[in-house]
Coordinates of C-alpha atoms and ligand atoms in Angstrom, one line a residue:
X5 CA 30.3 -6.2 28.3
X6 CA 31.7 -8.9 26.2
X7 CA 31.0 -7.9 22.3
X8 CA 32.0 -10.3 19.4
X9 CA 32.6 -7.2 16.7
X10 CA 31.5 -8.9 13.5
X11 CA 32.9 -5.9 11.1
X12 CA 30.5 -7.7 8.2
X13 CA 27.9 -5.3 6.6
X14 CA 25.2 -6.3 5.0
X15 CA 22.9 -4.5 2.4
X16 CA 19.6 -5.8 4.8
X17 CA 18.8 -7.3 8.0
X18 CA 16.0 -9.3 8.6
X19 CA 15.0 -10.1 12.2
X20 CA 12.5 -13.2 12.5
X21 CA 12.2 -16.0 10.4
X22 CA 8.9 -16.4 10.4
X23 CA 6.6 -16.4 7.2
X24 CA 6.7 -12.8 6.7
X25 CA 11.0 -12.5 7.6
X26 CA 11.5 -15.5 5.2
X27 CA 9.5 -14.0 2.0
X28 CA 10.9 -10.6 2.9
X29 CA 14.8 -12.1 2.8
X30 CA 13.7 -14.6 -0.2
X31 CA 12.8 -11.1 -2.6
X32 CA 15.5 -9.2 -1.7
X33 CA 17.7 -12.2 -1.9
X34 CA 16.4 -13.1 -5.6
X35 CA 17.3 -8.9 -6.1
X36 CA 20.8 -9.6 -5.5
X37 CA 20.8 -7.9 -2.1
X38 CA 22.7 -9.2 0.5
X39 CA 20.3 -10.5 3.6
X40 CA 21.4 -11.6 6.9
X41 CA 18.3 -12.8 8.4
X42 CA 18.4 -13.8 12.6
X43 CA 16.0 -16.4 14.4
X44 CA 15.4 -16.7 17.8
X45 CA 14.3 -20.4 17.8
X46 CA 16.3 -23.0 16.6
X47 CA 14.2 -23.4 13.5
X48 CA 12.4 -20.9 11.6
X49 CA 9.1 -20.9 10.3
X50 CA 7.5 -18.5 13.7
X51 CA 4.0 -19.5 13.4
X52 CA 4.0 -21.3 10.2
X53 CA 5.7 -24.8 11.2
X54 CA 5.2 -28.7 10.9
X55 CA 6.9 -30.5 13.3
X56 CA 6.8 -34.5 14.3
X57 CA 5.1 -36.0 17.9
X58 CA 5.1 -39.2 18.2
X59 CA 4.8 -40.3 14.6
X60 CA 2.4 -37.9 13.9
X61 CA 3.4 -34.2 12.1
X62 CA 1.7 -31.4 13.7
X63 CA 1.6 -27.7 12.5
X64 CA 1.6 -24.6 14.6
X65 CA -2.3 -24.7 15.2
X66 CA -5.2 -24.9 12.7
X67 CA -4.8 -23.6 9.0
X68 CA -6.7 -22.9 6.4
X69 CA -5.1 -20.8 4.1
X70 CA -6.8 -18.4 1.9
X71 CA -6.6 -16.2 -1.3
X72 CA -5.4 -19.1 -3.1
X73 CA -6.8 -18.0 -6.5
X74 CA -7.0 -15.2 -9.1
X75 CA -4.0 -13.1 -7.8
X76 CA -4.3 -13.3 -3.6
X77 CA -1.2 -12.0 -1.9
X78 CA 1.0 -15.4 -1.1
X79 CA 0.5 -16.5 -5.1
X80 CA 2.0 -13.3 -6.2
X81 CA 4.9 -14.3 -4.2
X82 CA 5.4 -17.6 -5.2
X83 CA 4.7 -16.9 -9.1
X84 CA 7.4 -14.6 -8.4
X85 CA 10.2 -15.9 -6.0
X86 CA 9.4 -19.3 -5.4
X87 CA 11.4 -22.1 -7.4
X88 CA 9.8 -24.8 -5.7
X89 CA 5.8 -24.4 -4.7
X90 CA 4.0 -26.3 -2.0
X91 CA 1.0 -28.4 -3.6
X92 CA -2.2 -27.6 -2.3
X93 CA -5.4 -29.7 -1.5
X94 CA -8.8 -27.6 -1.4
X95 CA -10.1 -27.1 1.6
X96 CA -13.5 -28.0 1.7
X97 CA -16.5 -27.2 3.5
X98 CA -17.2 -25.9 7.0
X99 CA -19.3 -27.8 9.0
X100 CA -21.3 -26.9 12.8
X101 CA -20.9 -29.8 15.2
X102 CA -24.0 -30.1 17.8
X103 CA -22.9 -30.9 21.5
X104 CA -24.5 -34.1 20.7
X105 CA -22.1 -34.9 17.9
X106 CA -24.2 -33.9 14.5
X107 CA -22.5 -32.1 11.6
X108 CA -24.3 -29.5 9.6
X109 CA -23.1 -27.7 6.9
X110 CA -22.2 -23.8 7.2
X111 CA -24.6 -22.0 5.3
X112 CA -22.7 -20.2 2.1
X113 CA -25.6 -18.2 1.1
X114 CA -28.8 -16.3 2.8
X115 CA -30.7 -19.0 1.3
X116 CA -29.0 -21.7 2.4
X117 CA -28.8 -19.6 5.7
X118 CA -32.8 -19.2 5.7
X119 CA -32.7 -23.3 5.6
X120 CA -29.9 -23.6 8.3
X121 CA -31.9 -25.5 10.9
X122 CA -29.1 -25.5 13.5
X123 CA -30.5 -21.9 14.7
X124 CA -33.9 -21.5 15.8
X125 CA -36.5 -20.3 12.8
X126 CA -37.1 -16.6 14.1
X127 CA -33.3 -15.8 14.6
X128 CA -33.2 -17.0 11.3
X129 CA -36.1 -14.8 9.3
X130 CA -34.5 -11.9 11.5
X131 CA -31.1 -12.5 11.0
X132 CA -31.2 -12.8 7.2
X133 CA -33.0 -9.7 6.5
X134 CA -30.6 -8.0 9.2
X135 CA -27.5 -9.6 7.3
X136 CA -29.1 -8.6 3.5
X137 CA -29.9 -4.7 4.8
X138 CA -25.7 -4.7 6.4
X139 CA -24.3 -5.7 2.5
X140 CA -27.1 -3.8 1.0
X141 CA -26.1 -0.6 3.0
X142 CA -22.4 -1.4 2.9
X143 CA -22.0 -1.9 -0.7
X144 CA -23.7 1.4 -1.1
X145 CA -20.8 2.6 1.2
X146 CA -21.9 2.8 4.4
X147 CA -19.0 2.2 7.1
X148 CA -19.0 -0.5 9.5
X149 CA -15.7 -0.2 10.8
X150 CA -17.0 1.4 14.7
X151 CA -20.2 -0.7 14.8
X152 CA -19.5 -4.1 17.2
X153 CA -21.6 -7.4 15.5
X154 CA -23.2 -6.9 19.0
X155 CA -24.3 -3.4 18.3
X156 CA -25.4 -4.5 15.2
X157 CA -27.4 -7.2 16.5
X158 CA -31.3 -7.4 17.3
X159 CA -31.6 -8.1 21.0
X160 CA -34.6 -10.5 20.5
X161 CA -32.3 -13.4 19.5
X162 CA -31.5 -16.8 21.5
X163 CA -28.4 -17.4 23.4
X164 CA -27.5 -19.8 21.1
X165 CA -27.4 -17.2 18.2
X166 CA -25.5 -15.2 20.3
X167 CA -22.9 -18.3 20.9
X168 CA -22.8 -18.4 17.0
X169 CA -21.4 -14.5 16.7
X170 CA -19.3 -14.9 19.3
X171 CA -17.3 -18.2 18.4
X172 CA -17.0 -16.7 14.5
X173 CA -15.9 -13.3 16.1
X174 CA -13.4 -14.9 17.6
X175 CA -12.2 -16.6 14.5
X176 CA -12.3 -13.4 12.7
X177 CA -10.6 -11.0 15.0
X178 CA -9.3 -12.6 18.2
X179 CA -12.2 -11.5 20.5
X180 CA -15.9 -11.6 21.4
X181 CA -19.0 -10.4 19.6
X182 CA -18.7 -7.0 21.5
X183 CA -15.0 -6.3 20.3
X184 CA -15.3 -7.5 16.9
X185 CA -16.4 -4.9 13.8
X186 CA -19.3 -6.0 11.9
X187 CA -17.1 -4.6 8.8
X188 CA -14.3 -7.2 10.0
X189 CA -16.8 -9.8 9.7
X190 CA -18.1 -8.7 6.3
X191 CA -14.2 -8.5 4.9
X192 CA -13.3 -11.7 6.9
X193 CA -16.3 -13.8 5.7
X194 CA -16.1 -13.1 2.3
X195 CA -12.2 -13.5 2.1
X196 CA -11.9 -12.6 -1.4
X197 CA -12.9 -9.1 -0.5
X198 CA -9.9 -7.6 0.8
X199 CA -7.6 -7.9 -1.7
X200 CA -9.3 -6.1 -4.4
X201 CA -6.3 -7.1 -6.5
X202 CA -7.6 -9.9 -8.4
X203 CA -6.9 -10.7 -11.3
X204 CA -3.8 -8.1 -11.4
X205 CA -0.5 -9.0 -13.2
X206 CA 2.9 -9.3 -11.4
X207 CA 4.5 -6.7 -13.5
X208 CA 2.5 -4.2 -10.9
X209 CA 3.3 -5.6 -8.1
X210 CA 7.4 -5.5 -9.3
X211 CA 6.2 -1.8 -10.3
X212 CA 3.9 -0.9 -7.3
X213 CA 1.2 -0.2 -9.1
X214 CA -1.0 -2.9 -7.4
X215 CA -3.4 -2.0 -5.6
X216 CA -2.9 -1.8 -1.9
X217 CA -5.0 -1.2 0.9
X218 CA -2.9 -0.3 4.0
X219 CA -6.5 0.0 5.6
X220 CA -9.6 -2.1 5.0
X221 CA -12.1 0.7 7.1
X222 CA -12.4 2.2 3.9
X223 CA -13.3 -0.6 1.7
X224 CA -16.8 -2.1 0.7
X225 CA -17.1 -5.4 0.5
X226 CA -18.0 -7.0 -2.8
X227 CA -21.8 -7.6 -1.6
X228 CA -22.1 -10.7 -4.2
X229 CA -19.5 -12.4 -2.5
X230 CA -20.1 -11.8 1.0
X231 CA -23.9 -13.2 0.6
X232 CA -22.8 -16.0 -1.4
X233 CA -19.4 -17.0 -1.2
X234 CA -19.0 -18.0 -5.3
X235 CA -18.7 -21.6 -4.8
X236 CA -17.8 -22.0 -0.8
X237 CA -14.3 -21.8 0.0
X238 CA -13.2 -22.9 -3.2
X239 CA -10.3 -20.4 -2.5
X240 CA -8.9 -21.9 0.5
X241 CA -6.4 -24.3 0.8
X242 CA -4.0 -26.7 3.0
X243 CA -0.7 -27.7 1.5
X244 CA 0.9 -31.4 1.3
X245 CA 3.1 -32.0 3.9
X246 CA 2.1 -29.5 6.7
X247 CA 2.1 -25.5 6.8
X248 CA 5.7 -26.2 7.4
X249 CA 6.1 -26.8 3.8
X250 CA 5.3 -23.1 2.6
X251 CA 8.3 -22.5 4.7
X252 CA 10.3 -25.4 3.3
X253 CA 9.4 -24.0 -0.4
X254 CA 10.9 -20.6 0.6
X255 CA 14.2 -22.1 1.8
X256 CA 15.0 -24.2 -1.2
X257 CA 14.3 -21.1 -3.2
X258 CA 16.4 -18.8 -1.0
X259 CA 19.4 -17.6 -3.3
X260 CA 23.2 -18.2 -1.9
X261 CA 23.6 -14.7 -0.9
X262 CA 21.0 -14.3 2.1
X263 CA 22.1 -15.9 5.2
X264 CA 20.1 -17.6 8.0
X265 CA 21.1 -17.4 11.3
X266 CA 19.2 -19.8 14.1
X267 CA 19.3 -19.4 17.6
X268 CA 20.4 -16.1 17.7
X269 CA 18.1 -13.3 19.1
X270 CA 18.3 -9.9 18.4
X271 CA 18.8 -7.8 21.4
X272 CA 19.3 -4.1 20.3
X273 CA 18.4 -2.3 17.5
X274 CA 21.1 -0.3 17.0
X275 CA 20.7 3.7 15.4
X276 CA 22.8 6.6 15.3
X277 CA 21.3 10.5 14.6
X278 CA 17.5 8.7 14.2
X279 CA 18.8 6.2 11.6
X280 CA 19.7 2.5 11.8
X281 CA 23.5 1.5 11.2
X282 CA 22.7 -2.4 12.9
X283 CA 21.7 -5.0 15.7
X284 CA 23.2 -6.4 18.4
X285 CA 22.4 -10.2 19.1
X286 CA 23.2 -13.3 21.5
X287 CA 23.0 -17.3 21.2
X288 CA 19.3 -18.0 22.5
X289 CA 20.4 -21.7 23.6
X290 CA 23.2 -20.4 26.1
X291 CA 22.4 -18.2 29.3
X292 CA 25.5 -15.8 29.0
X293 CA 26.9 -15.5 25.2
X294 CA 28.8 -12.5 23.8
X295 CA 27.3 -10.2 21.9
X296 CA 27.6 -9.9 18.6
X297 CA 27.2 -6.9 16.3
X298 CA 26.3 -7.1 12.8
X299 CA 26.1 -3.5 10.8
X300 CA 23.3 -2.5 7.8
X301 CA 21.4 0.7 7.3
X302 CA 18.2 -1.0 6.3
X303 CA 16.9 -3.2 8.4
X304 CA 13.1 -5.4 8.3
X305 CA 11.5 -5.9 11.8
X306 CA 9.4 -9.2 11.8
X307 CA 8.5 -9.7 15.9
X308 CA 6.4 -8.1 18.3
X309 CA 5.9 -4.7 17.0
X310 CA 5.6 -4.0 20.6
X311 CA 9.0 -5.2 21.5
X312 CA 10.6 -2.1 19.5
X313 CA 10.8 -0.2 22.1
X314 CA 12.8 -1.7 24.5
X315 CA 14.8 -2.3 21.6
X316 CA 15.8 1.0 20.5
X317 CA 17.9 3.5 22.9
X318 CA 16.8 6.4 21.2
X319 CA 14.0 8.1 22.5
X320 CA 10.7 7.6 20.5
X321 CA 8.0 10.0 19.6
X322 CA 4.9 9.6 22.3
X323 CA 2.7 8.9 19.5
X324 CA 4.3 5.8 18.0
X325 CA 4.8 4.3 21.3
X326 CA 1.3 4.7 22.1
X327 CA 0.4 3.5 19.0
X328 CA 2.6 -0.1 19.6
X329 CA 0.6 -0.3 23.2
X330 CA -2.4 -0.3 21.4
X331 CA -1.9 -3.7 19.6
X332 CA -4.2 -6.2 21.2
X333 CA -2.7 -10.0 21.4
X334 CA -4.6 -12.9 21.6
X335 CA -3.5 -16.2 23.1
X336 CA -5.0 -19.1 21.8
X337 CA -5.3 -22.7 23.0
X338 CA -4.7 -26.1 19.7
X339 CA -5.2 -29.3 20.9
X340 CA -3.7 -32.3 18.3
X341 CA -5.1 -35.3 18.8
X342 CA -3.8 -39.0 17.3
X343 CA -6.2 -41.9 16.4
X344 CA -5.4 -45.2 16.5
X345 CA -7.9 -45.3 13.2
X346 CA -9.4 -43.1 10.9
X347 CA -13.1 -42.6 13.2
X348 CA -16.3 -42.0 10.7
X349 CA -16.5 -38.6 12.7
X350 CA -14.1 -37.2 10.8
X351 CA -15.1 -38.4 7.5
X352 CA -15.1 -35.3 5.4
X353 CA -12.9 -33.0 3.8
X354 CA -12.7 -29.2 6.1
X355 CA -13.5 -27.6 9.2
X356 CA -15.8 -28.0 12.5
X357 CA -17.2 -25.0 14.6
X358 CA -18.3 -25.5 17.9
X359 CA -19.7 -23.2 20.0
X360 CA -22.5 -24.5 22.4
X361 CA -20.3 -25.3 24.9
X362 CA -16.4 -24.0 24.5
X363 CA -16.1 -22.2 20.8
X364 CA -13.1 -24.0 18.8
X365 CA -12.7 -25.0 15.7
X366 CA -10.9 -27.4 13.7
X367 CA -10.7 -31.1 11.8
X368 CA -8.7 -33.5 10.5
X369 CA -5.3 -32.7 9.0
X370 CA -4.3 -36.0 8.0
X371 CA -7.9 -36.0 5.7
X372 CA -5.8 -34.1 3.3
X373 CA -2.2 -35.7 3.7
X374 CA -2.0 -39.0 5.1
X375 CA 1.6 -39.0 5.6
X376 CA 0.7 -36.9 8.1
X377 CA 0.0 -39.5 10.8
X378 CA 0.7 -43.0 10.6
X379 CA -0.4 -45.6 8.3
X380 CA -4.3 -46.0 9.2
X381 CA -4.0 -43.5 11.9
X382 CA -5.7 -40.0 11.9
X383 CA -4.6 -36.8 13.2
X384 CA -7.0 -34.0 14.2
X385 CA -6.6 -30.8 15.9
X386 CA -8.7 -28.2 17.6
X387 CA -8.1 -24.4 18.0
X388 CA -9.5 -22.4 21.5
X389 CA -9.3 -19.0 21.3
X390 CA -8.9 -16.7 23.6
X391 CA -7.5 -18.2 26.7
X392 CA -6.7 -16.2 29.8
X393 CA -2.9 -16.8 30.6
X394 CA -3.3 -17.3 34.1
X395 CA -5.2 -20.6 33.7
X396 CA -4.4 -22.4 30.3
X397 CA -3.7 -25.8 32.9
X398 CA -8.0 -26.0 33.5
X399 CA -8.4 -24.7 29.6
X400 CA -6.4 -27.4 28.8
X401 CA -8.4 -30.2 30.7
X402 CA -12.0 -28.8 29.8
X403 CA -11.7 -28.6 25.9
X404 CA -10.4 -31.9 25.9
X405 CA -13.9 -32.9 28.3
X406 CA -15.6 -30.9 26.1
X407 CA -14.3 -32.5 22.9
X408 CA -14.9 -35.8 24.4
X409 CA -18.4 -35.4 25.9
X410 CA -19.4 -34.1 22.4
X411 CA -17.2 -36.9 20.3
X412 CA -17.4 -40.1 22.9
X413 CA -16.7 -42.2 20.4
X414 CA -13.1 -40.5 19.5
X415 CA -11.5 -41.1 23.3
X416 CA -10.9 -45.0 23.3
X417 CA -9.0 -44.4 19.8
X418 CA -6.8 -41.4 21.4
X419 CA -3.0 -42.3 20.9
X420 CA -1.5 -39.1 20.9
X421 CA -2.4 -35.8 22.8
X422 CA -0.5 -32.5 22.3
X423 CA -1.0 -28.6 23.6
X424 CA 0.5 -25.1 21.9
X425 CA 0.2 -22.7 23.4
X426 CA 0.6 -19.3 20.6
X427 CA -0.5 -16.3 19.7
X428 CA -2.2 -16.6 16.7
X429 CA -2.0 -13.8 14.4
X430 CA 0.0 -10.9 16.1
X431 CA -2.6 -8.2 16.4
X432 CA -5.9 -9.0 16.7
X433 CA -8.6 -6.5 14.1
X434 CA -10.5 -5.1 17.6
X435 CA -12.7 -2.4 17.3
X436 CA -9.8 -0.1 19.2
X437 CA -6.7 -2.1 18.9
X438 CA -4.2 -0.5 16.4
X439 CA -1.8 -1.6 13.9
X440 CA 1.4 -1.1 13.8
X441 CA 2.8 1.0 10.4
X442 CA 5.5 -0.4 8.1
X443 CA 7.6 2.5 8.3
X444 CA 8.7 3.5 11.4
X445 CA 10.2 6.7 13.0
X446 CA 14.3 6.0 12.5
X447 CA 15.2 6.1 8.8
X448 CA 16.2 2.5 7.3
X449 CA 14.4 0.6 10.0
X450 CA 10.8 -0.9 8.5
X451 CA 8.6 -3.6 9.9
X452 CA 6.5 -6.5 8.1
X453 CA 4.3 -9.1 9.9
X454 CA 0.7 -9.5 10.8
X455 CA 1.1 -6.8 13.4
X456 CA 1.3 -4.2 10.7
X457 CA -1.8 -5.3 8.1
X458 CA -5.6 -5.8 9.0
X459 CA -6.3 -7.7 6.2
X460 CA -7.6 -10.8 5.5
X461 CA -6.2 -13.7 7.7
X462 CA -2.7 -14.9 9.1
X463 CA -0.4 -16.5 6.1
X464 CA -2.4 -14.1 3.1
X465 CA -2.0 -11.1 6.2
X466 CA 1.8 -12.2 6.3
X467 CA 1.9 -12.0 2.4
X468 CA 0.3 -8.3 2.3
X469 CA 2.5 -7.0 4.7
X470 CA 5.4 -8.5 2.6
X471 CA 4.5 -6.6 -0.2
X472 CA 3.3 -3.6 1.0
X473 CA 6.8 -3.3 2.5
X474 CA 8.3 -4.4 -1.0
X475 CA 6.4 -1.1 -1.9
X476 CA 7.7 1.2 0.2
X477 CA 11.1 0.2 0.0
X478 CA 10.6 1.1 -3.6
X479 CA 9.3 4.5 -2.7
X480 CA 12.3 5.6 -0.6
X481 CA 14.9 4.3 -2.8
X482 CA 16.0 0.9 -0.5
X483 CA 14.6 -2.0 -3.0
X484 CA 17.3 -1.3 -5.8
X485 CA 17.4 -4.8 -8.4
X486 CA 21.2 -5.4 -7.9
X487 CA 20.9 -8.0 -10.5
X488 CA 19.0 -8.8 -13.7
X489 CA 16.1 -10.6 -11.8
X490 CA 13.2 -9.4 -13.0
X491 CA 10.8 -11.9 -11.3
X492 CA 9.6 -15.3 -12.4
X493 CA 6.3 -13.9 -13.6
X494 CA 4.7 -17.4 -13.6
X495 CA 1.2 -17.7 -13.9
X496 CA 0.2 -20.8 -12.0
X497 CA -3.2 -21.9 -11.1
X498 CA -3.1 -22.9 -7.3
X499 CA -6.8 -24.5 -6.4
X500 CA -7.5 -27.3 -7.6
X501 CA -3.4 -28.1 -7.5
X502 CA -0.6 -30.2 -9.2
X503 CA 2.2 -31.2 -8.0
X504 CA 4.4 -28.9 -9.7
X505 CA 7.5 -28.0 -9.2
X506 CA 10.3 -26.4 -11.2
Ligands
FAD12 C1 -3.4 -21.4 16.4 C2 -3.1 -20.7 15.1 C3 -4.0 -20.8 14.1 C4 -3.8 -20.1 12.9 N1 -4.7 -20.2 11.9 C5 -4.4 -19.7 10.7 C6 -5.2 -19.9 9.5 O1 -6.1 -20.7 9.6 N2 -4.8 -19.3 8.4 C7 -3.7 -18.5 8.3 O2 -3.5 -18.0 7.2 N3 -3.0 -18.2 9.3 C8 -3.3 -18.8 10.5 N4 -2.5 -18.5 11.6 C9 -1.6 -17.4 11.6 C10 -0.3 -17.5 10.9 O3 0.4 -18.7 11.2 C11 0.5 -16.3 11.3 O4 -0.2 -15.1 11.0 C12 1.8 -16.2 10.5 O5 2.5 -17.4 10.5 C13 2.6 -15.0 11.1 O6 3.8 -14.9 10.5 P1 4.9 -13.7 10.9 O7 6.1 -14.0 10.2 O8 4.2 -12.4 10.7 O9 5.0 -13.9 12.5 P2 5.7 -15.1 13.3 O10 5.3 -16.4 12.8 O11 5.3 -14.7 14.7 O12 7.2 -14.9 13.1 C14 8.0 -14.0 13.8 C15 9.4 -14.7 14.0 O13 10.3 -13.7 14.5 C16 11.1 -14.4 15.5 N5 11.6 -13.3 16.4 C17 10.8 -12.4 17.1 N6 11.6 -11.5 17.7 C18 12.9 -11.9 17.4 C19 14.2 -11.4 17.8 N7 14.3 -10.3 18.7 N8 15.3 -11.9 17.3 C20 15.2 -13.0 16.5 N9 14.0 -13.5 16.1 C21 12.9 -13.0 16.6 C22 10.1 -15.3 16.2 O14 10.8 -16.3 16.9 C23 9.3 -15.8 15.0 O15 9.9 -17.0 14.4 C24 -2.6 -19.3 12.8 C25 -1.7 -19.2 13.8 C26 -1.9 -19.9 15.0 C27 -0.9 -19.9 16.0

């Protein structure tokens, strides 16, 4: 075998540059350690990028992203680390789309709900007192964790009720009405829920003290929230200039001493007596490249939890391996599409649902960012999820009918047409998928990521993973502050947004 021995040790290695490797390197960076961090891909970013077609700038499928206020996970971070912040523009509402092309506001509340004329009257009466009895009894503790929505549902309902709860299933967890946990729809719909750090300072997060939930099963929701939503999605959020410029914000505040490494994918994991002493990794753009070796005790796994194991020579317990086969993946489907104009259609600020004839969601991008597409033009963009891998070609040709046939008036205005292909959140929150834990069995080798953290949603999942790691790092002795930084500790107010930077 031809081996490059790179005698360089680092005091971490971080493997993916995705959101969750890039705020893991960017603390330990700002604590003086020193961080080698690999990518596979040429760029980072993993499923939090912005990248141009045609004029337009697209972003690794559909965002919204939450927790923006009063202490979520990703603001911690940034009033911490970051020295540059992305500028956010709130969200906005969530509309339903009819197949004949009518918008309807999402109903925030049970009264609103009661007055939501999209469903027919009786699902309505029934499902409000249904949804009211679920808080009532959750708040009061009850545990909804092993109860499917479907379960959970009367059976006297229409099919397009039905529709409804399985297209915001999928949004929540990756999978149908029958796979999804009415408690992951209570936690995901109310979004503020989860955290249950609000309004804690960033001294306790430095110190662990925050709170954190490794496991929302045993958390009630706040039952306010969840039946009224405080206000709409006042929490969420998309950032100026693309998702890709959360990323960008973490690389201009990434300190000299953590290294990025492109286009180089890590092959081996390498351990010694059940702990890690490095990795072994090749070029990604060349069929045969040496491999190189680079040599750390502590090292931050950001991929596939599954892909561990193939990774690791030494044997690992049945238990853990079992536990990594049990992460469910789902593969969803974006569409982007460029206008030639910006269409009345899209003449609001948020999201669509569909779900009466293919369930996506999405909207326009360039409503919040105009740069985004150019000068007049609009860009808008669809999520599909799931989408069997074995025929994403017909997907592919029947959301775009389907979008069409709903929207005719969008097609003679279509300039641009692009398809990703991804995997949306790492593991989907299925009644029996599992999770993947931050500590793993070989000493010095820890993971972060969405595969490892049910809560909340992709970027704010990301974030909570991040710090929960940052915790038990502390616990075993492996986050040490090398240098006097103690954390920015700035106190910013993220929705509604400046422009601030410092
Ligand atoms: C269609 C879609 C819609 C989404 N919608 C939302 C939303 O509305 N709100 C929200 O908050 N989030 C959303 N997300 C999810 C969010 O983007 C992800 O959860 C988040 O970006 C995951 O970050 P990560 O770092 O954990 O994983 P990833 O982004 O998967 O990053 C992992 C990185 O590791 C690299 N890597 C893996 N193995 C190796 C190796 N062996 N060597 C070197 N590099 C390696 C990969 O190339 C990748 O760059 C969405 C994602 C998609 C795709």
């Amino acid at each position: 075998m031809n081996i490059n021995n790179n005698t360089q040790t680092f005091d971490a290695i971080v493997v993916g540059g995705g959101i969750s490797g890039l705020l893991t390197a960017l603390i330990l960076g700002k604590h003086g350690h020193q961080v080698i961090l690999f990518e596979k891909e040429k760029e980072v970013g993993g499923n939090c990028r912005s990248y141009g077609v045609d004029g337009f700038t697209v972003d690794t499928g559909p965002h919204a992203i939450t927790a923006l206020k009063d202490g979520g996970p990703l603001t911690y971070i940034m009033d911490g680390y970051f020295d540059f912040v992305p500028t956010f523009k709130p969200y906005g509402d969530y509309y339903i789309r009819s197949v004949s092309g009518e918008i309807t506001r999402c109903p925030t509340n049970v009264s609103d709900f009661l007055k939501f004329k999209f469903l027919p009257r009786k699902d309505r009466l029934i499902l409000s007192s249904k949804i009211a009895s679920v808080i009532l009894k959750s708040s009061a503790g009850v545990d909804y964790s092993d109860v499917s929505i479907y379960d959970a549902l009367p059976k006297t309902l229409s099919n397009k009720t039905y529709a409804m709860a399985d297209t915001f299933s999928y949004f929540m967890s990756g999978r149908d009405m029958k796979e999804t946990s009415v408690q992951r729809m209570l936690n995901g719909a109310s979004f503020t829920t989860e955290s249950g750090d609000t309004g804690e300072k960033f001294e306790k997060f430095m110190t662990g003290e925050i709170k954190s939930k490794t496991d929302v099963k045993s958390s009630s929701p706040n039952p306010k929230m969840a039946v009224s939503h405080e206000g709409g999605f006042s929490k969420q959020g998309y950032p100026l200039g693309g998702i890709g410029s959360i990323v960008d914000s973490i690389l201009k505040s990434l300190p000299e001493n953590v290294v990025i490494k492109t286009g180089c994918r890590v092959t081996d994991i390498i351990t010694e007596n059940g702990k890690v002493i490095g990795i072994e990794c090749v070029r990604s753009d060349t069929p045969i490249s040496p491999k190189s070796i680079y040599f750390s005790d502590f090292i931050v796994f950001t991929g596939f939890a599954r892909n561990l194991k193939r990774m690791i020579k030494e044997e690992l317990p049945e238990s853990y391996i079992k536990t990594l086969d049990g992460i469910d993946h789902t593969i969803s489907l974006t569409t982007w599409i460029g206008l030639d104009e910006c269409v009345p259609e899209f003449d609001y600020m948020g999201s669509e649902v569909h779900f009466e004839k293919i369930p996506s969601w999405g909207g326009s991008t360039s409503n919040y960012d105009p740069s985004l597409a150019p000068p007049g033009q609009q860009l808008v963009c669809f999520g599909f999820a799931p989408v069997p891998r074995k025929r994403i070609r017909q997907n592919i040709k029947k959301s775009y009918d389907a979008l069409f046939e709903m929207l005719p008036g969008i097609e003679k205005h279509v300039i641009m047409k692009h398809e990703q292909i991804t995997v949306p959140e790492k593991a989907a929150i299925t009644l029996n998928g599992t999770f993947a834990d931050i500590k793993t069995p070989i000493q010095g080798l820890y993971m972060a990521g969405t595969d490892t953290d049910r809560r909340s949603m992709g970027i704010t999942r990301a974030s909570y993973s991040v710090i929960n790691l940052i915790h038990e790092l502390q616990k075993d002795g492996y986050f040490k502050h090398k240098n006097s930084f103690k954390g920015n500790n700035i106190k910013r107010n993220y929705l509604p947004l400046t422009n601030e930077t410092n």
